[in-house]
JSON list of C-alpha atoms in Angstrom, two decimals:
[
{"chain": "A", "resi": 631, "resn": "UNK", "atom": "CA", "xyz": [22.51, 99.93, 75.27]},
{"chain": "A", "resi": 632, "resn": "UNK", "atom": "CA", "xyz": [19.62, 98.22, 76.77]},
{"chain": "A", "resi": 633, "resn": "UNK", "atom": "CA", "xyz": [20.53, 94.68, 77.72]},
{"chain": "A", "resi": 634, "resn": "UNK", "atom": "CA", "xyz": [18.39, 91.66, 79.29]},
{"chain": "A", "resi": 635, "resn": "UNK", "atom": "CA", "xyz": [20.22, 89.11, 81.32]},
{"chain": "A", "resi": 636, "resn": "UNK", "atom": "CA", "xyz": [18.26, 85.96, 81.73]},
{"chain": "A", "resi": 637, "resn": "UNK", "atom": "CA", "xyz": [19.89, 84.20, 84.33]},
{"chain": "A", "resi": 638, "resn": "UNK", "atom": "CA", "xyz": [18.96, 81.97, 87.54]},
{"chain": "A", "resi": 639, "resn": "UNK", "atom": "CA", "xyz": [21.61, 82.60, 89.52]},
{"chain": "A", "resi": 640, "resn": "UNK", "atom": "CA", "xyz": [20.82, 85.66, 91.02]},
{"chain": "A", "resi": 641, "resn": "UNK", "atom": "CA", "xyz": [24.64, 86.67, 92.22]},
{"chain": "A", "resi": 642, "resn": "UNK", "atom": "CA", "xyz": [25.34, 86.23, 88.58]},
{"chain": "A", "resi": 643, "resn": "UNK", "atom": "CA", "xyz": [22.30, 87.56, 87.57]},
{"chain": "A", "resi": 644, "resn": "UNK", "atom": "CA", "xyz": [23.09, 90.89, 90.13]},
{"chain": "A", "resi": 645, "resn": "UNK", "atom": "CA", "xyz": [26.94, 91.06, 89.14]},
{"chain": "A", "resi": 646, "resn": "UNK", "atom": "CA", "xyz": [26.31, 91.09, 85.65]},
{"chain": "A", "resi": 647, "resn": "UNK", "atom": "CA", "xyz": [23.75, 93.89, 85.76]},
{"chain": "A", "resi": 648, "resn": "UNK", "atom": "CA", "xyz": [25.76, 95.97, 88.44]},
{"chain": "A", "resi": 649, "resn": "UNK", "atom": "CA", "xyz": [28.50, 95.86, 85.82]},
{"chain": "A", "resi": 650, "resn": "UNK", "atom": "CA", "xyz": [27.10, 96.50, 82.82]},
{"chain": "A", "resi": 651, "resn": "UNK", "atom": "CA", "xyz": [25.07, 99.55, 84.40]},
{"chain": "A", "resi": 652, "resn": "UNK", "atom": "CA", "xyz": [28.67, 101.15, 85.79]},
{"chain": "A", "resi": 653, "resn": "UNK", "atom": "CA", "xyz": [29.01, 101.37, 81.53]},
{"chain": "A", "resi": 654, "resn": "UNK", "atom": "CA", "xyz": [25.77, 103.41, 80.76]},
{"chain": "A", "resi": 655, "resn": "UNK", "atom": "CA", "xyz": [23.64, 100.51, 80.14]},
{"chain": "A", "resi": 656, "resn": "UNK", "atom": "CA", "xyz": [20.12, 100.21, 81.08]},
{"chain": "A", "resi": 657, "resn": "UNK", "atom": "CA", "xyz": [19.66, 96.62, 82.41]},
{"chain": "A", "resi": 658, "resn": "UNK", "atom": "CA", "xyz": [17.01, 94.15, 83.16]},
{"chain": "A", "resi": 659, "resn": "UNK", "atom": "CA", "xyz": [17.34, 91.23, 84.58]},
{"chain": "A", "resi": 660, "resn": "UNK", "atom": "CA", "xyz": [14.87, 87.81, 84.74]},
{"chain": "A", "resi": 661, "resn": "UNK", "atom": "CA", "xyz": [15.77, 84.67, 86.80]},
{"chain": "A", "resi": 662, "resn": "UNK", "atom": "CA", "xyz": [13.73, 82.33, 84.55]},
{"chain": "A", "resi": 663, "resn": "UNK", "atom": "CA", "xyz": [12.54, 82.00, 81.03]},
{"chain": "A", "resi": 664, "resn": "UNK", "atom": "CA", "xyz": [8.98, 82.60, 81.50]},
{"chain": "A", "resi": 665, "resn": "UNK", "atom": "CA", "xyz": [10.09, 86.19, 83.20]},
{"chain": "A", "resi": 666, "resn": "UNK", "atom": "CA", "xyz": [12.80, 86.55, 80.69]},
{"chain": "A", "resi": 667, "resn": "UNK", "atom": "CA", "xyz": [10.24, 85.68, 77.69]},
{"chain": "A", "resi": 668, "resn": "UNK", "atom": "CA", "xyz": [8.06, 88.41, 79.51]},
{"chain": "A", "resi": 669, "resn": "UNK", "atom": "CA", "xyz": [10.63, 91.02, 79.37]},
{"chain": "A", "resi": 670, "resn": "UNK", "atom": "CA", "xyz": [11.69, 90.59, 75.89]},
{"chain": "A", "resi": 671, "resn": "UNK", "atom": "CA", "xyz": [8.29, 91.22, 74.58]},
{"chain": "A", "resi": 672, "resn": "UNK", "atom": "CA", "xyz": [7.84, 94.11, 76.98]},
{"chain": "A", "resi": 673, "resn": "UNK", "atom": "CA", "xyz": [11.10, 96.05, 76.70]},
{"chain": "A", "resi": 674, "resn": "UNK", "atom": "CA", "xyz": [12.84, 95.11, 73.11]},
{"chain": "A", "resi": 675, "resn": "UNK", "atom": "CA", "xyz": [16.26, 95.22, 74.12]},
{"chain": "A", "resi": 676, "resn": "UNK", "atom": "CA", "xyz": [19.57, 95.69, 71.86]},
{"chain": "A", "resi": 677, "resn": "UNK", "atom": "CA", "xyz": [21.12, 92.47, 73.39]},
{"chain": "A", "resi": 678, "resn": "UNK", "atom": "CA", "xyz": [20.21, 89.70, 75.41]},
{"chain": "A", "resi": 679, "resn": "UNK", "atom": "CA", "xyz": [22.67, 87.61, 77.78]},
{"chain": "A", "resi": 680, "resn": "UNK", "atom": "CA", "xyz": [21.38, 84.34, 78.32]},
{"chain": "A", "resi": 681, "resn": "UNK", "atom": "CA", "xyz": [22.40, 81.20, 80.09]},
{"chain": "A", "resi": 682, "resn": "UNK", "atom": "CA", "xyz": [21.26, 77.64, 78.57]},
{"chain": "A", "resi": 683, "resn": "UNK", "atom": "CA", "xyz": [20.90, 76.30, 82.26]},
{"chain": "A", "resi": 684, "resn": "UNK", "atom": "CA", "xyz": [17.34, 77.62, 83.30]},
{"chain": "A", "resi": 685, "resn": "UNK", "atom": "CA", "xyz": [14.79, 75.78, 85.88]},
{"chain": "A", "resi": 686, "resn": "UNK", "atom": "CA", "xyz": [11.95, 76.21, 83.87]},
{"chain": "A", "resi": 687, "resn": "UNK", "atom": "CA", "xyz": [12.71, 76.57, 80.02]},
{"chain": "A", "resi": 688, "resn": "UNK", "atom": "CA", "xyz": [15.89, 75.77, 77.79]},
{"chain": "A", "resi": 689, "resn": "UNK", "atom": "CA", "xyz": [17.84, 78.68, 77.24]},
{"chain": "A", "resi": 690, "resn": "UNK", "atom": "CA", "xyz": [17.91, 77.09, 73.55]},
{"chain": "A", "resi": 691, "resn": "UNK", "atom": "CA", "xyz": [14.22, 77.37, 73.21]},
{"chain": "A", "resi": 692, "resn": "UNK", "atom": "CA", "xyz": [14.48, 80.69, 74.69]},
{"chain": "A", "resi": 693, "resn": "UNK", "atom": "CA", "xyz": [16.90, 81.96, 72.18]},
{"chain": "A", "resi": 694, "resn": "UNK", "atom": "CA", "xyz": [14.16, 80.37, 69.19]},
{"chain": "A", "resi": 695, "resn": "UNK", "atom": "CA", "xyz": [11.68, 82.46, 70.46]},
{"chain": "A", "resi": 696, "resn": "UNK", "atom": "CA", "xyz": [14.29, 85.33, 70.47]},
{"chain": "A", "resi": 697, "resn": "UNK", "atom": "CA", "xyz": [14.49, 84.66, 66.87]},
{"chain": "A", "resi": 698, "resn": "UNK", "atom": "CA", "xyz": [11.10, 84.31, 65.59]},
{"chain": "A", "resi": 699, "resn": "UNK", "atom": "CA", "xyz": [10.85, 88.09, 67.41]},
{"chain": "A", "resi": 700, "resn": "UNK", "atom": "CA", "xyz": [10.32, 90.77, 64.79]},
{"chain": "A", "resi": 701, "resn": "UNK", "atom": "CA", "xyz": [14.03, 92.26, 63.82]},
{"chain": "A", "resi": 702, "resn": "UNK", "atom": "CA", "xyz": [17.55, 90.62, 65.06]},
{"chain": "A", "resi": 703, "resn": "UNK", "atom": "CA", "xyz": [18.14, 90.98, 68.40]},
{"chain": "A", "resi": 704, "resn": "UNK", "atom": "CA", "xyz": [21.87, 89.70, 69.73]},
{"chain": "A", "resi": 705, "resn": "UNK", "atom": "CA", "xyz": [22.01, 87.10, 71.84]},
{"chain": "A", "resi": 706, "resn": "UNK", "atom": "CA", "xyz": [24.96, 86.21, 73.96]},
{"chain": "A", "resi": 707, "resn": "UNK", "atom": "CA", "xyz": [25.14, 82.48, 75.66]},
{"chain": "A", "resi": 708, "resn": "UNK", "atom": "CA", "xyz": [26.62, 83.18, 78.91]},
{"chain": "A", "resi": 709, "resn": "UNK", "atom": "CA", "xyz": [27.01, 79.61, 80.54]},
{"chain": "A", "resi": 710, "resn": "UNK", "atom": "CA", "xyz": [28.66, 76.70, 82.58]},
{"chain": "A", "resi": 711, "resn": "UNK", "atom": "CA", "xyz": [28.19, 74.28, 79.24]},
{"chain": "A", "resi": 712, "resn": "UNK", "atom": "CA", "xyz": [31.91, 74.52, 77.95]},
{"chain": "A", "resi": 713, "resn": "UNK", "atom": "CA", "xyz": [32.36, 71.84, 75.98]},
{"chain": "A", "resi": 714, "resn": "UNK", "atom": "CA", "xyz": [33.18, 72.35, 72.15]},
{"chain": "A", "resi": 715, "resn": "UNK", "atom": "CA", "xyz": [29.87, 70.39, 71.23]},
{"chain": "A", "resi": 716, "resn": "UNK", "atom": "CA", "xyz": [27.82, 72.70, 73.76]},
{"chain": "A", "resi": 717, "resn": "UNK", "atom": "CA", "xyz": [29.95, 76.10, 72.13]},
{"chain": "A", "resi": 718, "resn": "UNK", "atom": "CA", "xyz": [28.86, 75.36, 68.35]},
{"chain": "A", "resi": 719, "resn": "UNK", "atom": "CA", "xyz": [25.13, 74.15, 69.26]},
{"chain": "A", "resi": 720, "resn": "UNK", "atom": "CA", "xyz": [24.58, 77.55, 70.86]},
{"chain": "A", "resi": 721, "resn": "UNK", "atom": "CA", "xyz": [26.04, 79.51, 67.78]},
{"chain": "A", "resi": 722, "resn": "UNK", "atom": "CA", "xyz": [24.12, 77.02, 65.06]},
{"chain": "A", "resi": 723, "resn": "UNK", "atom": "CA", "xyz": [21.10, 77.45, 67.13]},
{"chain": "A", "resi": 724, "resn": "UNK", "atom": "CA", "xyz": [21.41, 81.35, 66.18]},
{"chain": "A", "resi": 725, "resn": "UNK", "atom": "CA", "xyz": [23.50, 82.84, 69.36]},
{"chain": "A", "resi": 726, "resn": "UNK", "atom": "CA", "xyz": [25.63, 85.61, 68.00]},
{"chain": "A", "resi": 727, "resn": "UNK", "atom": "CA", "xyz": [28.52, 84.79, 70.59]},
{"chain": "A", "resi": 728, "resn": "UNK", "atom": "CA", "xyz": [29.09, 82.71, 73.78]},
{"chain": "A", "resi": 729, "resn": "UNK", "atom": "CA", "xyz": [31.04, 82.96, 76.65]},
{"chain": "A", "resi": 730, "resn": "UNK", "atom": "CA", "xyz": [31.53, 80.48, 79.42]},
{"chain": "A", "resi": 731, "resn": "UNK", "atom": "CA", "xyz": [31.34, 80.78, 83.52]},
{"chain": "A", "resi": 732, "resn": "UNK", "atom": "CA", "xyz": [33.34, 81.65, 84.76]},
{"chain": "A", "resi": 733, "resn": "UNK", "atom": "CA", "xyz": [34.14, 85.00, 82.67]},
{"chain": "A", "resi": 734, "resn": "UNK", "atom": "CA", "xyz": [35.68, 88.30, 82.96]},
{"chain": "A", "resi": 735, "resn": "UNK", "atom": "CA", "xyz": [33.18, 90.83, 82.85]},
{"chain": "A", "resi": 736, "resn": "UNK", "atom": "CA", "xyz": [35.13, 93.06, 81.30]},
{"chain": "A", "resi": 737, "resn": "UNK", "atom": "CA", "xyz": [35.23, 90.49, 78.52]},
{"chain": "A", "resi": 738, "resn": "UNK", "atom": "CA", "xyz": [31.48, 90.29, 78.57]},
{"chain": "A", "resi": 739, "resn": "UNK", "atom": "CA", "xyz": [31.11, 94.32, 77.97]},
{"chain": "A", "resi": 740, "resn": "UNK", "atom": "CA", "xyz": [33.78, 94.44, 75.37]},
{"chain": "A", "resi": 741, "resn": "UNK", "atom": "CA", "xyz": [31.22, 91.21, 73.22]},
{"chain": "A", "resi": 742, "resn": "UNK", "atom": "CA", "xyz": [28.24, 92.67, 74.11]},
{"chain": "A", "resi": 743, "resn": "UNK", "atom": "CA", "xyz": [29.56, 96.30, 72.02]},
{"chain": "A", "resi": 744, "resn": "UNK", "atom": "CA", "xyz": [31.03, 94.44, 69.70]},
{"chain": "A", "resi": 745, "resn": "UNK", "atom": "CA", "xyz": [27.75, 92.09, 69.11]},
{"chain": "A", "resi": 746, "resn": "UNK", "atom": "CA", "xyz": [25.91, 95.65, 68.96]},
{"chain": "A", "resi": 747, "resn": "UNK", "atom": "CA", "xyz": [28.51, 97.65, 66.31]},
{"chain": "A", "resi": 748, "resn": "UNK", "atom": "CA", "xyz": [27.94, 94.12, 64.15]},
{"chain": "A", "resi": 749, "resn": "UNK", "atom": "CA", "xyz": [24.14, 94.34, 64.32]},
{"chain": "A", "resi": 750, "resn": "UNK", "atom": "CA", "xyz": [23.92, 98.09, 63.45]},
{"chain": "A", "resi": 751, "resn": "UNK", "atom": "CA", "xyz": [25.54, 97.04, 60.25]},
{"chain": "A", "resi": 752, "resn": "UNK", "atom": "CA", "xyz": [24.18, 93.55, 58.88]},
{"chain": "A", "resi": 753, "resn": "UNK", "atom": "CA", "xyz": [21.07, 91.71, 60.65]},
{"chain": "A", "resi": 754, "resn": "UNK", "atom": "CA", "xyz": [21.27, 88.21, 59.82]},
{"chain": "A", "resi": 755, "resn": "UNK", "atom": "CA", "xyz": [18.41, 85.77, 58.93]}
]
């Protein structure tokens, strides 16, 4: 599983990555959305954790760019936003699942497999 975590909080941003590499996966990890935007194009990765909250671009806009990539490529919304408003924006917007800070990371592997087992088997629009 190669995953991309876009997020600007780099102890979240390190945490996440240190965890998800103790499981096999091969991480990388952007602190902005112009980096993050970078790295997508450059490494194509199964799954992309992404927070909304971002200094320099919308995670939303982010994730829109995400879609107009070729292929489907899973995006998880992993954010402080928590209201129910804020939850079904990100999914209508095209996230395949979101999460809320703080989270159990254990919770965040056990989506992140799921979101890929889904993808191997249907890619949506």
């Amino acid at each position: 599983m190669r995953v991309l975590v876009i997020e600007d909080q780099e102890q979240i941003a390190d945490a996440v990555a240190r965890g998800l590499r103790r499981t096999g996966a091969a991480v990388d990890v952007a602190h902005n959305g112009h980096d993050g935007v970078a790295k997508f194009d450059e490494i194509e990765p199964d799954v992309v954790v992404l927070d909304i909250m971002l200094p320099d671009i919308d995670g939303m806009q982010i994730l829109s760019r995400v879609r107009e990539a070729q292929g489907y490529t899973p995006t998880l919304f992993l954010t402080a936003r928590d209201s129910v408003l804020d939850r079904v924006s990100g999914l209508t917007a095209g996230a395949a699942d979101y999460m809320t800070k703080p989270f159990s990371l254990e919770e965040l592997v056990a989506r992140l497999r799921g979101l890929l087992r889904r993808s191997s088997h249907t890619t949506p629009p």
